[in-house]
């Protein structure tokens, strides 16, 4: 079974600053995918960024980037130039390539202060 | 842009009653899932459905739960006799599979908030 650990229940960041969310996972799979989802107060699940395990290059989507360390089984998310609209809960998720089932971490609540 | 649609957005039901949560996945998707999130907690896998049958279910998905894809478009989750602890947000997700150009991604509906009283 896969486990995903997010060790930071809450993070607070000043607007325009940078915040990094940590995520580690445990798996015996060799091929898999990793995701960060954003869940605002509306509770919609919004995909922020994804990473295929076979790709060494870290994924980037505008102000969002990841630091993927496959050997360490670490997948952190960096939010640059934080905006008030980034306030949400962020979930790290692991997807098996065999059945595409997602396993989620416990989430990190990010609050961006004006 | 195609999206996954869930109805109703909010359902209140009496303990012991049956509820059916409905989902319309994206039309060319092949894999379907239900996930549950108790308020403020992590998102938990319930069941996956592929090729018209359940491919995997979690410990949460006991005999009180069932899924159907009755007409090739809708994907439903039925809870036969609801309990207070079934109160949660239920998310449907669908996925096409892996594509050499775009990779893979699960698309989530907006969720159904189930309140059992």
XYZ file of N, CA and C in Angstrom:
693
model
N 0.837 -1.191 0.000
C 0.000 0.000 0.000
C 0.880 1.252 0.000
N 0.343 2.283 -0.588
C 1.082 3.534 -0.651
C 0.652 4.441 0.498
N 1.616 5.122 1.110
C 1.285 6.136 2.107
C 1.891 7.459 1.687
N 1.155 8.510 1.940
C 1.593 9.859 1.601
C 1.564 10.686 2.880
N 2.658 11.341 3.172
C 2.780 12.088 4.424
C 3.016 13.559 4.148
N 2.152 14.376 4.714
C 2.350 15.823 4.697
C 2.514 16.237 6.149
N 3.693 16.673 6.496
C 4.030 16.878 7.908
C 3.656 18.255 8.433
N 3.176 19.126 7.552
C 2.841 20.496 7.965
C 1.324 20.688 7.908
N 0.629 20.643 9.035
C -0.824 20.829 8.993
C -1.222 22.223 8.513
N -0.428 23.235 8.893
C -0.772 24.612 8.537
C 0.483 25.398 8.190
N 0.329 26.299 7.205
C 1.415 27.206 6.843
C 0.801 28.581 6.615
N 1.548 29.606 7.001
C 1.098 30.976 6.783
C 2.184 31.725 6.040
N 1.786 32.541 5.075
C 2.775 33.248 4.259
C 2.252 34.648 3.941
N 3.158 35.586 3.889
C 2.803 36.948 3.514
C 2.602 37.013 2.001
N 1.640 37.796 1.601
C 1.402 38.019 0.170
C 2.718 38.396 -0.511
N 2.923 37.827 -1.706
C 4.104 38.046 -2.544
C 5.334 37.248 -2.101
N 5.233 36.593 -0.950
C 6.360 35.779 -0.501
C 6.223 34.354 -1.057
N 7.227 33.542 -0.717
C 7.281 32.154 -1.193
C 7.042 31.196 -0.043
N 6.322 30.128 -0.312
C 6.086 29.102 0.703
C 6.325 27.733 0.060
N 6.882 26.835 0.847
C 7.166 25.483 0.363
C 6.457 24.462 1.240
N 5.704 23.592 0.594
C 4.960 22.544 1.291
C 5.678 21.207 1.073
N 5.817 20.452 2.130
C 6.551 19.192 2.013
C 5.603 18.013 1.839
N 6.100 16.994 1.176
C 5.351 15.751 0.964
C 6.354 14.627 0.777
N 6.155 13.559 1.507
C 6.933 12.353 1.273
C 5.974 11.200 1.063
N 6.444 10.167 0.401
C 5.575 9.034 0.099
C 6.378 7.750 0.214
N 5.651 6.688 0.364
C 6.286 5.393 0.479
C 5.640 4.453 -0.525
N 6.437 3.842 -1.369
C 5.910 2.920 -2.357
C 6.986 1.958 -2.806
N 6.534 0.820 -3.307
C 7.447 -0.124 -3.938
C 7.286 -0.104 -5.460
N 6.370 0.740 -5.925
C 6.149 0.871 -7.357
C 7.331 1.577 -8.012
N 7.615 1.225 -9.266
C 8.696 1.890 -9.978
C 8.169 2.995 -10.889
N 6.914 2.845 -11.308
C 6.314 3.847 -12.189
C 5.042 4.380 -11.554
N 4.973 5.690 -11.423
C 3.826 6.296 -10.746
C 3.771 7.775 -11.103
N 2.730 8.424 -10.615
C 2.548 9.850 -10.856
C 2.296 10.532 -9.520
N 2.670 11.794 -9.462
C 2.475 12.578 -8.241
C 1.750 13.866 -8.595
N 0.897 14.303 -7.685
C 0.061 15.473 -7.934
C -0.006 16.341 -6.679
N -0.235 17.609 -6.924
C -0.674 18.516 -5.873
C -2.051 19.046 -6.278
N -3.011 18.919 -5.334
C -4.346 19.451 -5.543
C -4.584 20.578 -4.551
N -5.330 21.557 -5.012
C -5.747 22.684 -4.181
C -7.229 22.529 -3.875
N -7.598 22.731 -2.608
C -9.005 22.678 -2.222
C -9.366 23.978 -1.508
N -9.960 24.917 -2.219
C -10.383 26.174 -1.585
C -11.607 25.936 -0.705
N -12.121 26.968 -0.048
C -13.307 26.791 0.815
C -14.512 26.188 0.101
N -14.605 26.352 -1.196
C -15.709 25.733 -1.948
C -15.612 24.211 -1.945
N -14.453 23.685 -1.575
C -14.152 22.254 -1.463
C -14.010 21.547 -2.813
N -13.980 22.314 -3.875
C -13.662 21.740 -5.181
C -12.208 21.274 -5.167
N -11.915 20.162 -5.825
C -10.540 19.653 -5.951
C -9.966 20.155 -7.262
N -8.936 20.976 -7.178
C -8.361 21.609 -8.359
C -6.916 21.142 -8.516
N -6.602 20.603 -9.669
C -5.233 20.152 -9.913
C -4.322 21.365 -10.050
N -3.224 21.339 -9.301
C -2.244 22.425 -9.352
C -1.092 22.049 -10.278
N -0.556 20.850 -10.071
C 0.635 20.460 -10.804
C 0.797 18.957 -10.721
N 1.441 18.366 -11.704
C 1.646 16.923 -11.712
C 3.068 16.607 -12.179
N 3.504 15.402 -11.795
C 4.866 14.970 -12.118
C 4.843 13.474 -12.417
N 5.391 13.081 -13.550
C 5.558 11.659 -13.835
C 6.880 11.203 -13.216
N 6.870 10.061 -12.566
C 8.060 9.608 -11.839
C 9.240 9.349 -12.749
N 8.984 9.017 -14.021
C 10.083 8.700 -14.925
C 10.772 9.950 -15.452
N 10.168 11.109 -15.202
C 10.761 12.371 -15.665
C 11.648 12.958 -14.568
N 12.885 13.242 -14.913
C 13.802 13.821 -13.932
C 13.577 15.313 -13.751
N 13.091 15.956 -14.797
C 12.902 17.400 -14.737
C 11.713 17.731 -13.849
N 11.906 18.702 -12.971
C 10.833 19.121 -12.085
C 9.762 19.896 -12.857
N 8.504 19.588 -12.542
C 7.389 20.265 -13.211
C 7.231 21.692 -12.701
N 6.776 22.558 -13.594
C 6.509 23.967 -13.260
C 5.224 24.395 -13.935
N 4.381 25.099 -13.198
C 3.149 25.675 -13.732
C 3.037 27.091 -13.181
N 3.493 28.039 -13.976
C 3.430 29.450 -13.575
C 4.132 29.654 -12.225
N 3.407 30.048 -11.187
C 4.028 30.331 -9.889
C 4.258 29.084 -9.038
N 3.829 27.942 -9.556
C 3.925 26.693 -8.805
C 5.018 25.816 -9.401
N 5.849 25.286 -8.548
C 6.892 24.369 -9.005
C 7.092 23.296 -7.955
N 7.662 22.179 -8.398
C 7.906 21.085 -7.470
C 9.395 20.779 -7.424
N 9.780 20.170 -6.311
C 11.114 19.603 -6.158
C 10.924 18.109 -5.946
N 11.128 17.357 -6.995
C 10.899 15.914 -6.974
C 12.237 15.214 -6.763
N 12.342 14.515 -5.660
C 13.539 13.748 -5.324
C 13.122 12.282 -5.235
N 13.312 11.561 -6.349
C 12.775 10.204 -6.421
C 13.434 9.268 -5.412
N 14.736 9.357 -5.265
C 15.438 8.454 -4.347
C 14.983 8.688 -2.911
N 14.735 9.929 -2.579
C 14.298 10.280 -1.226
C 12.791 10.161 -1.070
N 12.079 9.892 -2.157
C 10.618 9.809 -2.172
C 10.014 11.076 -1.572
N 10.446 12.181 -2.135
C 10.014 13.492 -1.671
C 9.476 14.300 -2.847
N 8.407 15.054 -2.581
C 7.735 15.793 -3.660
C 7.190 17.082 -3.058
N 7.999 18.091 -2.948
C 7.567 19.336 -2.305
C 7.020 20.321 -3.346
N 6.138 21.185 -2.886
C 5.508 22.198 -3.734
C 5.955 23.581 -3.286
N 6.426 24.378 -4.226
C 6.791 25.755 -3.935
C 5.793 26.696 -4.608
N 5.222 27.576 -3.802
C 4.335 28.609 -4.330
C 5.087 29.931 -4.254
N 5.380 30.504 -5.398
C 6.110 31.771 -5.460
C 5.132 32.927 -5.613
N 5.554 34.111 -5.142
C 4.711 35.303 -5.297
C 3.279 35.007 -4.827
N 3.145 34.533 -3.607
C 1.850 34.087 -3.090
C 0.780 35.167 -3.228
N -0.412 34.727 -3.593
C -1.557 35.622 -3.753
C -2.659 35.212 -2.787
N -3.533 36.168 -2.472
C -4.614 35.877 -1.528
C -5.466 34.704 -2.003
N -5.611 34.561 -3.310
C -6.395 33.463 -3.860
C -5.745 32.102 -3.705
N -4.503 32.080 -3.262
C -3.835 30.796 -3.016
C -4.245 30.199 -1.676
N -4.943 30.962 -0.861
C -5.410 30.447 0.431
C -6.321 29.258 0.203
N -5.927 28.106 0.732
C -6.652 26.848 0.492
C -5.955 25.737 1.255
N -6.581 24.555 1.207
C -5.900 23.355 1.670
C -5.244 22.723 0.445
N -4.021 22.240 0.624
C -3.275 21.621 -0.466
C -3.006 20.156 -0.121
N -3.354 19.294 -1.061
C -3.160 17.863 -0.876
C -2.117 17.340 -1.855
N -1.211 16.581 -1.331
C -0.264 15.825 -2.146
C -0.907 14.470 -2.424
N -0.747 13.962 -3.628
C -1.394 12.699 -3.975
C -0.473 11.848 -4.834
N -0.547 10.547 -4.588
C 0.233 9.536 -5.301
C -0.723 8.712 -6.144
N -0.334 8.464 -7.403
C -1.173 7.654 -8.283
C -0.373 6.481 -8.824
N -0.891 5.283 -8.608
C -0.270 4.099 -9.191
C -0.504 4.087 -10.691
N 0.502 3.689 -11.449
C 0.332 3.647 -12.895
C -0.492 2.433 -13.327
N -0.627 1.449 -12.441
C -1.332 0.222 -12.821
C -2.848 0.403 -12.820
N -3.380 1.200 -11.867
C -4.829 1.350 -11.800
C -5.285 2.800 -11.624
N -4.348 3.723 -11.570
C -4.628 5.156 -11.487
C -5.355 5.557 -10.211
N -5.298 4.716 -9.199
C -5.932 5.065 -7.928
C -5.078 6.105 -7.212
N -5.748 7.105 -6.640
C -5.054 8.160 -5.911
C -5.036 7.879 -4.413
N -3.873 8.102 -3.812
C -3.746 8.082 -2.353
C -3.314 9.478 -1.933
N -4.057 10.051 -0.981
C -3.839 11.441 -0.600
C -3.123 11.560 0.735
N -2.365 12.647 0.886
C -1.854 13.022 2.188
C -2.949 13.696 2.994
N -2.601 14.048 4.228
C -3.585 14.637 5.141
C -3.893 16.091 4.828
N -3.063 16.719 4.002
C -3.331 18.090 3.610
C -2.569 19.109 4.435
N -2.296 20.242 3.802
C -1.683 21.392 4.470
C -2.550 22.609 4.188
N -2.991 23.277 5.247
C -3.779 24.494 5.071
C -2.828 25.672 4.905
N -2.942 26.347 3.789
C -2.099 27.518 3.513
C -2.949 28.777 3.634
N -2.477 29.702 4.425
C -3.145 31.000 4.568
C -2.203 32.078 4.080
N -2.665 32.852 3.109
C -1.868 33.965 2.599
C -2.368 35.244 3.252
N -1.480 35.952 3.928
C -1.820 37.173 4.667
C -1.573 38.397 3.798
N -2.515 39.341 3.868
C -2.369 40.586 3.092
C -1.332 41.503 3.722
N -14.712 23.309 -21.790
C -13.869 22.195 -21.327
C -14.756 21.144 -20.655
N -14.551 19.867 -20.975
C -15.387 18.820 -20.358
C -15.173 18.794 -18.853
N -16.242 18.409 -18.145
C -16.123 18.345 -16.707
C -16.956 17.200 -16.161
N -16.629 16.810 -14.945
C -17.383 15.793 -14.218
C -18.467 16.520 -13.430
N -19.687 16.022 -13.532
C -20.823 16.680 -12.880
C -21.408 15.764 -11.818
N -21.636 16.313 -10.631
C -22.236 15.535 -9.547
C -23.534 16.204 -9.084
N -24.519 15.338 -8.805
C -25.781 15.816 -8.232
C -26.250 14.873 -7.142
N -26.916 15.392 -6.095
C -27.083 16.820 -5.813
C -25.801 17.401 -5.234
N -25.775 18.701 -5.046
C -24.600 19.311 -4.428
C -24.644 19.114 -2.908
N -25.853 19.050 -2.365
C -26.005 18.841 -0.932
C -27.232 17.971 -0.698
N -27.096 16.951 0.127
C -28.200 16.062 0.465
C -28.245 15.861 1.969
N -29.441 16.078 2.508
C -29.665 15.809 3.925
C -30.605 14.614 4.012
N -30.241 13.627 4.820
C -31.056 12.429 4.906
C -31.156 11.945 6.345
N -32.221 11.230 6.623
C -32.407 10.640 7.948
C -31.566 9.371 8.064
N -31.027 9.148 9.223
C -30.279 7.922 9.499
C -31.136 6.706 9.141
N -30.514 5.756 8.463
C -31.230 4.553 8.064
C -31.844 4.621 6.675
N -31.893 5.798 6.098
C -32.451 5.945 4.760
C -31.403 5.624 3.695
N -31.894 5.298 2.523
C -31.021 5.044 1.379
C -30.772 6.357 0.629
N -29.550 6.535 0.159
C -29.246 7.692 -0.683
C -28.520 7.225 -1.938
N -28.739 7.934 -3.008
C -28.019 7.687 -4.260
C -27.353 8.984 -4.681
N -26.055 8.916 -4.824
C -25.292 10.065 -5.293
C -24.960 9.823 -6.760
N -25.162 10.857 -7.553
C -25.038 10.681 -8.997
C -23.854 11.450 -9.560
N -23.284 10.883 -10.584
C -22.104 11.475 -11.229
C -22.215 11.241 -12.731
N -21.860 12.254 -13.496
C -21.722 12.080 -14.936
C -20.258 12.332 -15.269
N -19.511 11.259 -15.529
C -18.083 11.429 -15.847
C -17.897 12.033 -17.233
N -16.677 12.350 -17.561
C -16.347 12.842 -18.898
C -16.517 11.690 -19.881
N -17.084 11.992 -21.044
C -17.650 10.954 -21.896
C -16.649 9.925 -22.412
N -15.428 10.273 -22.679
C -14.494 9.289 -23.233
C -13.573 8.696 -22.168
N -13.928 8.883 -20.907
C -13.119 8.345 -19.823
C -13.486 6.893 -19.543
N -12.484 6.165 -19.050
C -12.639 4.727 -18.877
C -12.600 4.285 -17.416
N -12.014 5.098 -16.558
C -11.824 4.724 -15.156
C -12.644 5.680 -14.294
N -13.314 5.113 -13.301
C -14.218 5.922 -12.481
C -13.978 5.599 -11.009
N -14.103 6.628 -10.180
C -13.756 6.488 -8.767
C -14.749 7.261 -7.894
N -14.921 6.765 -6.685
C -15.546 7.545 -5.634
C -14.545 7.700 -4.494
N -14.471 8.938 -3.993
C -13.651 9.276 -2.838
C -14.541 9.968 -1.814
N -14.110 9.907 -0.553
C -14.876 10.522 0.528
C -13.954 11.408 1.354
N -14.499 12.535 1.800
C -13.740 13.420 2.672
C -14.623 13.865 3.816
N -14.341 13.338 5.008
C -15.009 13.837 6.204
C -14.453 15.228 6.466
N -15.332 16.128 6.925
C -14.996 17.549 7.029
C -13.641 17.778 7.691
N -12.773 18.491 6.951
C -11.474 18.874 7.491
C -10.439 17.776 7.511
N -10.795 16.620 6.976
C -9.870 15.493 7.029
C -9.377 15.124 5.634
N -8.634 14.030 5.570
C -8.033 13.658 4.292
C -9.070 13.056 3.354
N -8.725 13.038 2.096
C -9.568 12.434 1.075
C -9.266 10.938 1.030
N -10.320 10.131 1.161
C -10.139 8.677 1.251
C -10.741 7.985 0.038
N -10.046 7.007 -0.465
C -10.516 6.211 -1.591
C -11.630 5.277 -1.130
N -12.695 5.209 -1.914
C -13.778 4.266 -1.641
C -13.747 3.091 -2.617
N -13.805 3.405 -3.924
C -13.979 2.347 -4.905
C -13.516 2.835 -6.271
N -13.014 1.888 -7.063
C -12.686 2.186 -8.456
C -13.488 1.242 -9.352
N -13.777 1.703 -10.551
C -14.682 1.000 -11.461
C -14.109 1.097 -12.858
N -13.945 -0.067 -13.465
C -13.359 -0.096 -14.813
C -13.958 -1.256 -15.569
N -14.271 -1.047 -16.831
C -14.796 -2.114 -17.685
C -16.063 -2.735 -17.075
N -16.891 -1.839 -16.562
C -18.210 -2.221 -16.023
C -18.168 -3.102 -14.783
N -17.060 -3.033 -14.057
C -17.045 -3.756 -12.789
C -16.117 -3.061 -11.806
N -16.310 -3.377 -10.543
C -15.438 -2.833 -9.506
C -14.053 -3.444 -9.662
N -13.042 -2.587 -9.700
C -11.672 -3.087 -9.795
C -10.994 -3.118 -8.432
N -11.382 -2.225 -7.553
C -10.836 -2.238 -6.194
C -11.797 -1.482 -5.276
N -11.874 -1.933 -4.038
C -12.659 -1.205 -3.033
C -11.898 -1.171 -1.723
N -12.157 -0.128 -0.953
C -11.458 0.023 0.308
C -12.260 -0.645 1.430
N -11.666 -0.633 2.620
C -12.351 -1.204 3.786
C -13.622 -0.423 4.123
N -13.644 0.853 3.768
C -14.821 1.676 4.039
C -16.011 1.182 3.222
N -15.741 0.707 2.048
C -16.777 0.316 1.087
C -17.317 -1.052 1.477
N -18.200 -1.059 2.492
C -18.740 -2.337 2.962
C -20.040 -2.664 2.229
N -20.787 -3.625 2.758
C -21.999 -4.097 2.078
C -23.085 -3.031 1.965
N -22.962 -1.954 2.712
C -23.948 -0.883 2.627
C -23.757 -0.016 1.377
N -22.595 -0.150 0.748
C -22.278 0.666 -0.416
C -22.387 -0.167 -1.697
N -22.798 0.484 -2.767
C -22.749 -0.153 -4.077
C -22.575 0.923 -5.135
N -22.049 0.524 -6.279
C -21.895 1.438 -7.398
C -22.492 0.804 -8.640
N -22.927 1.691 -9.537
C -23.499 1.236 -10.791
C -23.164 2.228 -11.886
N -23.113 1.695 -13.094
C -23.045 2.559 -14.256
C -24.202 2.120 -15.151
N -25.418 2.529 -14.795
C -26.616 1.919 -15.363
C -26.821 2.135 -16.861
N -26.378 3.273 -17.373
C -26.727 3.575 -18.760
C -25.530 4.003 -19.591
N -24.334 3.699 -19.153
C -23.144 4.042 -19.913
C -22.692 5.475 -19.774
N -23.473 6.304 -19.068
C -23.030 7.682 -18.848
C -23.006 8.025 -17.366
N -24.075 7.705 -16.644
C -24.105 7.994 -15.217
C -23.298 6.974 -14.436
N -22.796 7.433 -13.286
C -22.037 6.562 -12.379
C -22.552 6.884 -10.981
N -23.220 5.918 -10.347
C -23.887 6.223 -9.083
C -23.258 5.487 -7.913
N -23.354 6.131 -6.765
C -22.955 5.531 -5.488
C -24.198 5.458 -4.620
N -24.536 4.248 -4.176
C -25.694 4.061 -3.314
C -25.230 3.662 -1.933
N -25.816 4.303 -0.942
C -25.617 3.884 0.446
C -26.977 3.403 0.935
N -27.041 2.131 1.285
C -28.345 1.494 1.547
C -29.008 1.987 2.829
N -28.293 2.048 3.888
C -28.843 2.438 5.176
C -27.833 3.368 5.835
N -28.063 4.660 5.683
C -27.044 5.623 6.088
C -26.871 5.671 7.594
N -25.623 5.943 8.000
C -25.272 6.116 9.394
C -24.763 7.537 9.594
N -24.752 7.989 10.834
C -24.273 9.346 11.111
C -22.862 9.546 10.572
N -22.027 8.512 10.715
C -20.625 8.626 10.291
C -20.439 8.627 8.782
N -21.524 8.454 8.024
C -21.432 8.591 6.563
C -21.464 10.047 6.129
N -21.740 10.949 7.059
C -21.739 12.384 6.728
C -20.353 12.788 6.262
N -20.283 13.308 5.050
C -18.993 13.631 4.441
C -19.248 14.281 3.094
N -18.157 14.710 2.486
C -18.189 15.154 1.097
C -17.799 13.953 0.248
N -18.574 13.665 -0.778
C -18.293 12.542 -1.661
C -17.913 13.088 -3.029
N -16.739 12.681 -3.485
C -16.235 13.128 -4.785
C -16.225 11.974 -5.777
N -16.723 12.267 -6.950
C -16.586 11.361 -8.080
C -15.401 11.845 -8.921
N -14.662 10.933 -9.486
C -13.553 11.296 -10.373
C -13.529 10.351 -11.562
N -13.107 10.865 -12.702
C -12.945 10.000 -13.862
C -11.606 10.306 -14.530
N -11.176 9.337 -15.305
C -9.842 9.391 -15.877
C -9.843 8.609 -17.175
N -9.147 9.113 -18.163
C -9.165 8.449 -19.463
C -8.202 7.285 -19.513
N -7.075 7.434 -18.823
C -5.987 6.472 -18.937
C -4.736 7.267 -19.250
N -3.698 6.610 -19.645
C -2.444 7.312 -19.903
C -2.331 7.640 -21.382
N -1.938 8.866 -21.650
C -1.767 9.334 -23.014
C -0.313 9.759 -23.197
N 0.286 9.366 -24.327
C 1.704 9.654 -24.540
C 1.989 11.160 -24.599
N 0.990 11.924 -25.010
C 1.214 13.370 -25.128
C 0.878 14.113 -23.836
N -0.233 13.719 -23.214
C -0.725 14.512 -22.081
C -0.558 13.817 -20.733
N -0.050 12.594 -20.738
C 0.102 11.899 -19.462
C -1.245 11.458 -18.939
N -1.461 11.637 -17.660
C -2.722 11.245 -17.077
C -3.135 12.228 -15.998
N -4.425 12.270 -15.741
C -4.965 13.200 -14.747
C -6.358 12.739 -14.372
N -6.675 12.775 -13.093
C -8.025 12.489 -12.625
C -8.804 13.794 -12.567
N -9.995 13.777 -13.129
C -10.863 14.949 -13.115
C -11.933 14.727 -12.040
N -12.060 15.678 -11.153
C -12.993 15.566 -10.039
C -14.261 16.377 -10.289
N -15.387 15.823 -9.828
C -16.609 16.605 -9.747
C -16.524 17.570 -8.576
N -17.549 18.403 -8.463
C -17.540 19.423 -7.419
C -17.948 18.878 -6.057
N -18.348 17.609 -6.029
C -18.659 16.957 -4.763
C -20.117 17.033 -4.377
N -20.556 16.050 -3.589
C -21.876 16.054 -2.953
C -21.648 16.033 -1.456
N -22.191 17.050 -0.785
C -22.090 17.071 0.675
C -23.273 16.303 1.245
N -22.988 15.184 1.886
C -24.023 14.350 2.490
C -24.059 14.607 3.987
N -25.234 14.947 4.472
C -25.437 15.147 5.902
C -26.478 14.154 6.379
N -26.093 13.296 7.303
C -27.007 12.301 7.869
C -27.413 12.784 9.258
N -28.731 12.896 9.466
C -29.220 13.413 10.760
C -30.025 12.358 11.498
